[in-house]
XYZ file of N, CA, C and O in Angstrom:
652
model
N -37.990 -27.062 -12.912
C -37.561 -25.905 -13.652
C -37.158 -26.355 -15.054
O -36.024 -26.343 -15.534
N -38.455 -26.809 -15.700
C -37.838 -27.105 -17.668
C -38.417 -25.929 -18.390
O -39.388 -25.239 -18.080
N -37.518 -25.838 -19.539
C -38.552 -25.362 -20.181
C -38.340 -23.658 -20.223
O -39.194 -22.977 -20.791
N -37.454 -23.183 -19.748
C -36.794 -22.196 -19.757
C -35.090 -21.529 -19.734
O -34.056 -21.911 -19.185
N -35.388 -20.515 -20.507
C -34.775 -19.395 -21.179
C -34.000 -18.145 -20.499
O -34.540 -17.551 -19.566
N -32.918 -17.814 -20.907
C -32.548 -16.298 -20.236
C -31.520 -15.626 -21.604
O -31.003 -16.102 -22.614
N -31.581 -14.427 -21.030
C -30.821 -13.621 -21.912
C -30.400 -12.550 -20.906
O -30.902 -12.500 -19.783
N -29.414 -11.647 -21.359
C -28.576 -10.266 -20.481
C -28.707 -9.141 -21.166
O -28.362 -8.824 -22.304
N -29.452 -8.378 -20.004
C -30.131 -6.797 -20.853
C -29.009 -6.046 -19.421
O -28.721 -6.119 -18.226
N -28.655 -5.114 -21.149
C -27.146 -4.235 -20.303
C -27.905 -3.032 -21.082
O -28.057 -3.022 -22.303
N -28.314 -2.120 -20.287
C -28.827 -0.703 -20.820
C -29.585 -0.873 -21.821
O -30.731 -1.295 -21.661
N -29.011 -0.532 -23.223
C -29.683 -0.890 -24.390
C -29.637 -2.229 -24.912
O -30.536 -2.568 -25.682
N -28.714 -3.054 -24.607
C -28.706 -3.754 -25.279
C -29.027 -4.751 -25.065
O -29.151 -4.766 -23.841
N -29.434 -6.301 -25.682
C -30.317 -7.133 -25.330
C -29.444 -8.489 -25.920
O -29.183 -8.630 -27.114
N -29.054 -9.435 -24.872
C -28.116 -11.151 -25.439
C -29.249 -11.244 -26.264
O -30.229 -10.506 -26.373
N -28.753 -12.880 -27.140
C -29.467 -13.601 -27.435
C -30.203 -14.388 -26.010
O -29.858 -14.457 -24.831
N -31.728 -15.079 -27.019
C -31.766 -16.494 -25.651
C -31.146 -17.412 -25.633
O -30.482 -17.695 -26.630
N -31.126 -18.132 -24.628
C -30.116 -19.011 -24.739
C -31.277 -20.129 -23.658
O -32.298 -19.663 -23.153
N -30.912 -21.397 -23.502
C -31.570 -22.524 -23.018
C -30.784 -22.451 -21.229
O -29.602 -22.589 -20.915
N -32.048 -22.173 -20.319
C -31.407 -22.192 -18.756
C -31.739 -23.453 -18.068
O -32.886 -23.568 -17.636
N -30.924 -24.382 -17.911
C -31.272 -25.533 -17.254
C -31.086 -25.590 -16.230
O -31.543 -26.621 -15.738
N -30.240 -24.491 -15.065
C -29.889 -24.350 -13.751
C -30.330 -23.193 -13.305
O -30.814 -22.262 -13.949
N -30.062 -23.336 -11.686
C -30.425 -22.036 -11.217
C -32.161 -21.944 -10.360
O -33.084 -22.714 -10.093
N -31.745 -20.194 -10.159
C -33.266 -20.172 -9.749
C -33.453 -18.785 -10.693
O -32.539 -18.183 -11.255
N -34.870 -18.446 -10.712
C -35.172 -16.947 -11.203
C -34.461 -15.888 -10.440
O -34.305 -15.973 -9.222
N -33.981 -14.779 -11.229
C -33.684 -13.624 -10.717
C -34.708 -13.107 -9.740
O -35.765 -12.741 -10.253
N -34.611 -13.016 -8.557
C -35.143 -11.741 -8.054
C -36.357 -12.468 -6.499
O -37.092 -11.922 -5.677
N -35.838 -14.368 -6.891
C -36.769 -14.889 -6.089
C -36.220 -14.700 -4.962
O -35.323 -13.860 -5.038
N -36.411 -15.222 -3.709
C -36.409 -15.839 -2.400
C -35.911 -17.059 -2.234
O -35.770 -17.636 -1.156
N -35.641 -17.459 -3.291
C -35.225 -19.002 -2.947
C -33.941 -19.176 -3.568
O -33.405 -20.248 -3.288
N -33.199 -18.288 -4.461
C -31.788 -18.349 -4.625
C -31.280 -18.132 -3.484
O -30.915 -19.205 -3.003
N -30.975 -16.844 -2.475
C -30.497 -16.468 -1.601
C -30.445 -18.112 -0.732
O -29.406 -18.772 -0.716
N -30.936 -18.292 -0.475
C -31.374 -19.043 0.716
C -30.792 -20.478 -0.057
O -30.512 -21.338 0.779
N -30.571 -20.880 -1.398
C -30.185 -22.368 -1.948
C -28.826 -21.805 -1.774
O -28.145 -22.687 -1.251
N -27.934 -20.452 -2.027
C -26.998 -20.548 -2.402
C -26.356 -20.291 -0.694
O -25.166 -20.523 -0.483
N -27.003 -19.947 0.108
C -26.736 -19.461 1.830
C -26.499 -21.555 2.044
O -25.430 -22.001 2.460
N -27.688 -22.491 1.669
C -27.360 -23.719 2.371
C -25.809 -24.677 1.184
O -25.096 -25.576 1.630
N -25.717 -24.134 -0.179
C -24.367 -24.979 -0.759
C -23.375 -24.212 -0.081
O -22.614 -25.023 0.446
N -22.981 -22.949 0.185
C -22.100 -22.187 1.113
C -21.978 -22.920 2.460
O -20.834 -23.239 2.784
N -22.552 -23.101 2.935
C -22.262 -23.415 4.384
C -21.343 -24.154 4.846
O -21.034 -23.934 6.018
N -20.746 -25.046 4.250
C -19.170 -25.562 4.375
C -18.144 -24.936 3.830
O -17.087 -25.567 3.855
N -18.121 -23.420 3.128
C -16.754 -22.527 2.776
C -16.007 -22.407 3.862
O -16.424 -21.728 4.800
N -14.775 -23.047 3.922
C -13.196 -22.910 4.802
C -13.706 -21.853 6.010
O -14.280 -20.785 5.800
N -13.470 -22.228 6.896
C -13.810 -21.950 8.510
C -12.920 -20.074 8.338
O -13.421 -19.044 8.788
N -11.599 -20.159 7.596
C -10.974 -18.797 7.618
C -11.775 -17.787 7.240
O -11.623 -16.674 7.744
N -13.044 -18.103 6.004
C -13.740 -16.841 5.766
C -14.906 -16.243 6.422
O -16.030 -16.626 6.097
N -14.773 -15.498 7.161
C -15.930 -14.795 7.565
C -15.706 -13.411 7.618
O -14.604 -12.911 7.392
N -16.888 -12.667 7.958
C -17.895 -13.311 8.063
C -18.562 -13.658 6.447
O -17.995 -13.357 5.397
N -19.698 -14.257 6.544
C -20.025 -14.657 5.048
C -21.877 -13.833 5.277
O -22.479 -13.561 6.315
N -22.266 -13.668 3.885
C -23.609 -12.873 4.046
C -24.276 -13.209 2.622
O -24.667 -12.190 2.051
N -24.486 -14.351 1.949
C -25.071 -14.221 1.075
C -23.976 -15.012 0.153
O -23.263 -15.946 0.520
N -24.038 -14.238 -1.483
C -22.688 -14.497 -2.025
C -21.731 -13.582 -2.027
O -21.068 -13.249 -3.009
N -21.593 -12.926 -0.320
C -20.316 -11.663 -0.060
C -19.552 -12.669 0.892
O -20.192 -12.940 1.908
N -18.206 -13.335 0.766
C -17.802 -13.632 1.500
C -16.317 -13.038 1.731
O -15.828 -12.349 0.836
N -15.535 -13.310 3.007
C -14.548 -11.766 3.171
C -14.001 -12.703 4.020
O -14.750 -13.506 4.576
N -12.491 -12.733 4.255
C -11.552 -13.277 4.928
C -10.750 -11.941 5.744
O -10.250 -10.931 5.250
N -10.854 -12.405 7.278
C -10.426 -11.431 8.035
C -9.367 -11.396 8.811
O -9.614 -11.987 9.862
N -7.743 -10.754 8.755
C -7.079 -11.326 9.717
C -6.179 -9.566 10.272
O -5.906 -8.500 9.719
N -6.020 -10.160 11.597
C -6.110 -8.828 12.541
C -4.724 -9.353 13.106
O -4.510 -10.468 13.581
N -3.922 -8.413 12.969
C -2.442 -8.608 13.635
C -1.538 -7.747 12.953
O -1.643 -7.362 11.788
N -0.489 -7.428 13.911
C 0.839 -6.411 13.739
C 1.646 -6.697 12.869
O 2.345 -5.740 12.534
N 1.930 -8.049 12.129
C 2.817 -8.567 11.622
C 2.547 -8.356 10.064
O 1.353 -8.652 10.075
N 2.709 -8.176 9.278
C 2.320 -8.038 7.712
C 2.661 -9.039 7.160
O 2.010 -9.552 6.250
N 3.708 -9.475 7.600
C 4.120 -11.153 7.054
C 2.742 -12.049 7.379
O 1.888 -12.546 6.644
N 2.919 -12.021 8.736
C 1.445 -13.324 8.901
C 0.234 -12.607 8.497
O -0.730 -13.360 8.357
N 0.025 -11.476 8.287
C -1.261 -11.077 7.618
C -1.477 -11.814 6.079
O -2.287 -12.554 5.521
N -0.190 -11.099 5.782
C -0.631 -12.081 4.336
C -0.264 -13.511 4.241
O -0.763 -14.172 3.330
N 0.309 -13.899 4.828
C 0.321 -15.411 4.812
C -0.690 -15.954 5.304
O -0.702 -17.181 5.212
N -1.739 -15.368 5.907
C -3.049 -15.965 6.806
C -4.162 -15.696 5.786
O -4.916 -16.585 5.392
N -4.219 -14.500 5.408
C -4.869 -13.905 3.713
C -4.724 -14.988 2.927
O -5.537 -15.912 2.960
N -3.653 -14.978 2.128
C -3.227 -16.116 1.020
C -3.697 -17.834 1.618
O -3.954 -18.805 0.907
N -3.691 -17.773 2.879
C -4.125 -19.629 2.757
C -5.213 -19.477 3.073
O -5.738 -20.586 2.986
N -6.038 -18.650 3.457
C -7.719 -18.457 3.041
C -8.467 -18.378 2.007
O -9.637 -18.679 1.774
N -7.247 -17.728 1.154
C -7.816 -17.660 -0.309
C -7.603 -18.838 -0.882
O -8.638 -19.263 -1.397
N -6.346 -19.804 -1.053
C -6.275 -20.978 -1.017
C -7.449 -22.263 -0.391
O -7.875 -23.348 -0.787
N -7.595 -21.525 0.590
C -8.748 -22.943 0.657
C -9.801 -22.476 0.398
O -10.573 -23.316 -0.063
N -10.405 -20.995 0.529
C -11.491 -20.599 -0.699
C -11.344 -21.481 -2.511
O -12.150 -22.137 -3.171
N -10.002 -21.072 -2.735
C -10.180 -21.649 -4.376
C -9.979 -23.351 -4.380
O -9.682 -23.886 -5.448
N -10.097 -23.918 -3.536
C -9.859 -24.946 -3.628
C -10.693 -25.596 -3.018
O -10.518 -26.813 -2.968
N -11.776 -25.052 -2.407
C -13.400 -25.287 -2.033
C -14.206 -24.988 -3.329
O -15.222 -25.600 -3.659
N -13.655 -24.022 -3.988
C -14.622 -23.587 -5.319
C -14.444 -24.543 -5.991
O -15.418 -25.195 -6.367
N -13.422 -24.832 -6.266
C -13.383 -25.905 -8.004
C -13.802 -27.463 -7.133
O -14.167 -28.464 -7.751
N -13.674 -27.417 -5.747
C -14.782 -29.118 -5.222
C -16.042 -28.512 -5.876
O -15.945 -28.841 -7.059
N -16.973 -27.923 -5.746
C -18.258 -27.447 -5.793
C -18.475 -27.133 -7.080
O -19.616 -26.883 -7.471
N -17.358 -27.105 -7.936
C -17.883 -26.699 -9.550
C -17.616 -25.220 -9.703
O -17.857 -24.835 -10.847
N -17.204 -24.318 -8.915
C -17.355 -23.026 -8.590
C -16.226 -22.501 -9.232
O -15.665 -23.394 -9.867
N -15.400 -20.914 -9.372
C -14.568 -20.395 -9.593
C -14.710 -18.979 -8.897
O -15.697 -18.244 -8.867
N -13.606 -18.822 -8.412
C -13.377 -17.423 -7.967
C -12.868 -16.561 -8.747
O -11.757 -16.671 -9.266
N -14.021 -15.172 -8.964
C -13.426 -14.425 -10.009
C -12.370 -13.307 -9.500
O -12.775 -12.306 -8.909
N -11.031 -13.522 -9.753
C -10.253 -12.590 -9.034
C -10.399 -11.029 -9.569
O -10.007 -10.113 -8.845
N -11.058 -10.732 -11.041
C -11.434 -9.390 -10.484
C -12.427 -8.950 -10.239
O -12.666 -7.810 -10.637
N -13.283 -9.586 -9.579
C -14.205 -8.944 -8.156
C -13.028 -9.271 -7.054
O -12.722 -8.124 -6.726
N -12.662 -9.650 -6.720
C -12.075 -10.133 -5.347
C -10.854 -9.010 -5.391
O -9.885 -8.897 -6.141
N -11.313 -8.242 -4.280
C -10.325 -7.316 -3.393
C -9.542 -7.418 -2.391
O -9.681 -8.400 -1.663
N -8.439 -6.355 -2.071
C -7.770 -6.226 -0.727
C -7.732 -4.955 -0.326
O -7.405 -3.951 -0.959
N -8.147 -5.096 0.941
C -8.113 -3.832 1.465
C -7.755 -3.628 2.815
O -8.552 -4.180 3.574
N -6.804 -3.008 3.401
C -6.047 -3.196 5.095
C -6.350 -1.999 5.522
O -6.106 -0.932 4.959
N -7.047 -2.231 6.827
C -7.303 -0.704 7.402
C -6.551 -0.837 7.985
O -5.671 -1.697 8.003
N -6.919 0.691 9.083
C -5.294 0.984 9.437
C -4.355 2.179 9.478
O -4.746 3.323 9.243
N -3.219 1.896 9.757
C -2.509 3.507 9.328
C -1.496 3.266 8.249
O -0.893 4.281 7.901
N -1.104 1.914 7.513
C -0.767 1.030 7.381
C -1.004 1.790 5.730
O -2.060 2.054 5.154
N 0.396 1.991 5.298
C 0.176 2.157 3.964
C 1.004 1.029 3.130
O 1.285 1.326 1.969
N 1.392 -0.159 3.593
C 1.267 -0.722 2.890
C 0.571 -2.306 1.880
O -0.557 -2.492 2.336
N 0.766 -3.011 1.155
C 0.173 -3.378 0.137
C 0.225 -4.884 0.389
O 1.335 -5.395 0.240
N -0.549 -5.497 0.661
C -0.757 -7.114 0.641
C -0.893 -7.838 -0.663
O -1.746 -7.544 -1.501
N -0.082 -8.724 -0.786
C -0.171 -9.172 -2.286
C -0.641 -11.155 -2.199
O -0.080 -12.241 -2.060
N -1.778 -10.676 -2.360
C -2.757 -12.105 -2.370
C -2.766 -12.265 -3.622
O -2.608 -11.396 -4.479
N -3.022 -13.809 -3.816
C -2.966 -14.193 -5.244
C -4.367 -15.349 -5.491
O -4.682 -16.288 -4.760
N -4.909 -14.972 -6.542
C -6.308 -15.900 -6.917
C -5.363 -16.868 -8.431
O -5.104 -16.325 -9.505
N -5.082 -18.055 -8.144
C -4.434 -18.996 -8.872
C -3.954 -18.197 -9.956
O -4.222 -18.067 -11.150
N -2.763 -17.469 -8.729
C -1.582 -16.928 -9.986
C -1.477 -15.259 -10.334
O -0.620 -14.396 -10.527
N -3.061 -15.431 -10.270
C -3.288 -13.424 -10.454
C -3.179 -12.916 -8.867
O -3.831 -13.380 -7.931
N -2.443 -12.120 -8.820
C -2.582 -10.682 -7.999
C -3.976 -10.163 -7.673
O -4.723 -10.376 -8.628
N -4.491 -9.652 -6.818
C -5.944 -9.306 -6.000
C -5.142 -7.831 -5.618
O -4.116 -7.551 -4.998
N -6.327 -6.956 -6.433
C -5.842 -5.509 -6.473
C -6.145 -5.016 -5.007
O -7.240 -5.127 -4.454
N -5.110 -4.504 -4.506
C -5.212 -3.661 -3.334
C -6.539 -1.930 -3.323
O -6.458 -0.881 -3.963
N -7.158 -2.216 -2.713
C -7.893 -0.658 -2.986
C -7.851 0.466 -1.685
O -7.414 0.271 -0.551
N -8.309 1.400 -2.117
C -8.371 2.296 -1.082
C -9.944 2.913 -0.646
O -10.167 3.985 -0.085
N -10.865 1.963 -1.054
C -12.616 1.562 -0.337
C -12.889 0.840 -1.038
O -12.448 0.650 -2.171
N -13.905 0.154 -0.303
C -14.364 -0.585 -1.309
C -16.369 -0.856 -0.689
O -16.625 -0.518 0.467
N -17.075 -1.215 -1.232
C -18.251 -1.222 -0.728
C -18.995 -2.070 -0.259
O -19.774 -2.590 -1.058
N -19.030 -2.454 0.961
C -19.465 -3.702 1.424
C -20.768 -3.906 2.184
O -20.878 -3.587 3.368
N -21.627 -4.378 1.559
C -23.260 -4.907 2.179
C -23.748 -3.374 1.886
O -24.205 -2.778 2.861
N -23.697 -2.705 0.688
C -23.995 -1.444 0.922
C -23.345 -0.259 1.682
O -23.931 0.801 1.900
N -22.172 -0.523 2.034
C -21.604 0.748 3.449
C -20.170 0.614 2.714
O -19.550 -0.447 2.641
N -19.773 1.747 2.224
C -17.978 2.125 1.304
C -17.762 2.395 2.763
O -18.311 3.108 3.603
N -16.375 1.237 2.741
C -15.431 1.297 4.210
C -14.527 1.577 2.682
O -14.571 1.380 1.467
N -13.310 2.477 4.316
C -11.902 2.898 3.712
C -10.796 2.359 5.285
O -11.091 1.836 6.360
N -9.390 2.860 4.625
C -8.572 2.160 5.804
C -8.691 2.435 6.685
O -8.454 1.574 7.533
N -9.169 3.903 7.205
C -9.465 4.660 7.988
C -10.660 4.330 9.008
O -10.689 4.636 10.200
N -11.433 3.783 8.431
C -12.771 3.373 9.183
C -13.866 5.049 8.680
O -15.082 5.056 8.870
N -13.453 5.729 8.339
C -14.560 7.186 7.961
C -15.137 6.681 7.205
O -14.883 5.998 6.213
N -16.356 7.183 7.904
C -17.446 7.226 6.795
C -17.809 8.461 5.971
O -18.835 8.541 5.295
N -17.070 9.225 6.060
C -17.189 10.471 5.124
C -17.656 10.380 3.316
O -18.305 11.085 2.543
N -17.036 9.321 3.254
C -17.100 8.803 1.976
C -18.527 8.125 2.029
O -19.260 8.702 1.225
N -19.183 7.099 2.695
C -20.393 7.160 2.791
C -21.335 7.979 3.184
O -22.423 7.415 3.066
N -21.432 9.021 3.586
C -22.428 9.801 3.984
C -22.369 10.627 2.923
O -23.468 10.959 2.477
N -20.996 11.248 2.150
C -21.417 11.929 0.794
C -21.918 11.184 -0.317
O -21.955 11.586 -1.480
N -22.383 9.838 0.202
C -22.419 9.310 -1.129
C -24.050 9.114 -0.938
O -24.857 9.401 -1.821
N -24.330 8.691 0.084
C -26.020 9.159 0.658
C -26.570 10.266 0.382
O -27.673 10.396 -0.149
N -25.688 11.303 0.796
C -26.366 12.762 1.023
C -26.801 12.696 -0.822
O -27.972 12.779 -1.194
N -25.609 12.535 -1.810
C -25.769 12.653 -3.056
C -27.113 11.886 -3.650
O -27.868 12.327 -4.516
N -27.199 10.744 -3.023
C -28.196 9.953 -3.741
C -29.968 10.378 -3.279
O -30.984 9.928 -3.808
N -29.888 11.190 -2.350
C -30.973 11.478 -1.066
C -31.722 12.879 -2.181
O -32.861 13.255 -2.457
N -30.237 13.313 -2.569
C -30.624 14.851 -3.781
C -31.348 14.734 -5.016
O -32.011 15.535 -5.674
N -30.908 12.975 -5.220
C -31.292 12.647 -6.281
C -32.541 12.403 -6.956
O -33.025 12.711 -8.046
N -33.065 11.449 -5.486
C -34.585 11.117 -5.403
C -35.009 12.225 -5.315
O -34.589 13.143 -4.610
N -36.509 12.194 -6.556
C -37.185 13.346 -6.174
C -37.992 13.529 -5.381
O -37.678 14.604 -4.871
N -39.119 13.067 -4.784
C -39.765 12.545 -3.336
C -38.541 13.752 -2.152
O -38.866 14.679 -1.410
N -37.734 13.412 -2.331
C -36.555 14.126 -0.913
C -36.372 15.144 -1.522
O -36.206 16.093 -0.755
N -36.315 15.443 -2.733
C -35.862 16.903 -2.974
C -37.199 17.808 -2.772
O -37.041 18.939 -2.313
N -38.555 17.341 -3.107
C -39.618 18.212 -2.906
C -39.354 18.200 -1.560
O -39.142 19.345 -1.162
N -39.292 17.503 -0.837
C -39.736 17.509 0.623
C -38.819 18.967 1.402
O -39.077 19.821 2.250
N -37.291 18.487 0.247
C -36.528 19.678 1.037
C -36.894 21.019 0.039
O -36.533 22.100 0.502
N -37.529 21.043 -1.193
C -37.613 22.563 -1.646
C -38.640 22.905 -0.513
O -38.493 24.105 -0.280
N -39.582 22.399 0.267
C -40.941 22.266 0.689
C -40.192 23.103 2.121
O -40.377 24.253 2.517
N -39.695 22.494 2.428
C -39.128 23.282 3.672
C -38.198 24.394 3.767
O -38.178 25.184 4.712
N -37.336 24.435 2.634
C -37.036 25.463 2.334
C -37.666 26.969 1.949
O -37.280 28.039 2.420
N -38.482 26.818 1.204
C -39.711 27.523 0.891
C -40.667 27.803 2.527
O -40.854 28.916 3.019
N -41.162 26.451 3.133
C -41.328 27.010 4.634
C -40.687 28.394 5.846
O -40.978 29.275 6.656
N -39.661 27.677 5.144
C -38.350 28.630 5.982
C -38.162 30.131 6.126
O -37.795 30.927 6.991
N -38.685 30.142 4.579
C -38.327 31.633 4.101
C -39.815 32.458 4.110
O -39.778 33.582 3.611
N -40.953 32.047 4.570
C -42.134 32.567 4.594
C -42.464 33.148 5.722
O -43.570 33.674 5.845
């Protein structure tokens, strides 16, 4: 891989190039799968892991040991990252407690606070504390309206309907 270039196209607008000496191409088959085999030794606490989504899970009554079991996962997450050259960006990195459980876990990514949310979207599917998917299925139904392919199909039957 010599001999190449990248730049960042955000809507309109276009980086400079710049010289890419790492990596793989956007969009191949073979990132997933290089970055699935340097992952494979991340701290036994996080799972499950799916790619570059990885999620630390801990299930118990106690809120004390929740977050104390949280926080030393994230700990040996950030302290697996900087062995590997890596960094954890704490704002992508969420908290979120399902549950009936209104209150607030305060995990920390070296020093910063990890914002508590109330969904968040994971592998494609917005979970909330609740476990409803209400929030995902309006968010389908919306996108289903969007495509036009589905909307002929439903003026098509609608129009059926009424004949």
């Amino acid at each position: 891989m010599r001999h190449r270039s990248a730049r960042i196209n955000d809507a309109d607008k276009e980086g400079e190039w710049i010289k890419s000496e790492f990596g793989t191409l956007a969009g191949t088959s073979l990132g997933p799968i290089l970055f699935i085999v340097h992952t494979h030794d991340v701290p036994k606490r996080i799972i499950p892991k799916f790619a570059d989504d990885l999620v630390a899970v801990k299930v118990d009554s106690d809120i004390g040991h929740i977050t104390y079991c949280l926080q030393d996962a994230t700990d040996q997450l950030v302290q697996w990252a900087e062995t590997e050259g890596m960094q954890i960006n704490a704002e992508k990195t969420k908290v979120i407690v399902f549950g009936h459980s209104s209150e607030e876990y305060h995990v920390k990514v070296n020093g910063k606070e990890l914002e508590n949310v109330q969904y968040y979207k994971y592998l494609g599917v917005i979970l909330n504390p609740q476990l409803s998917f209400t929030i995902q299925v309006d968010y389908s139904v919306s996108t289903a309206k969007r495509d036009p392919p589905v909307r002929s199909i439903h003026s098509f039957m609608v129009e059926r309907a009424y004949q």
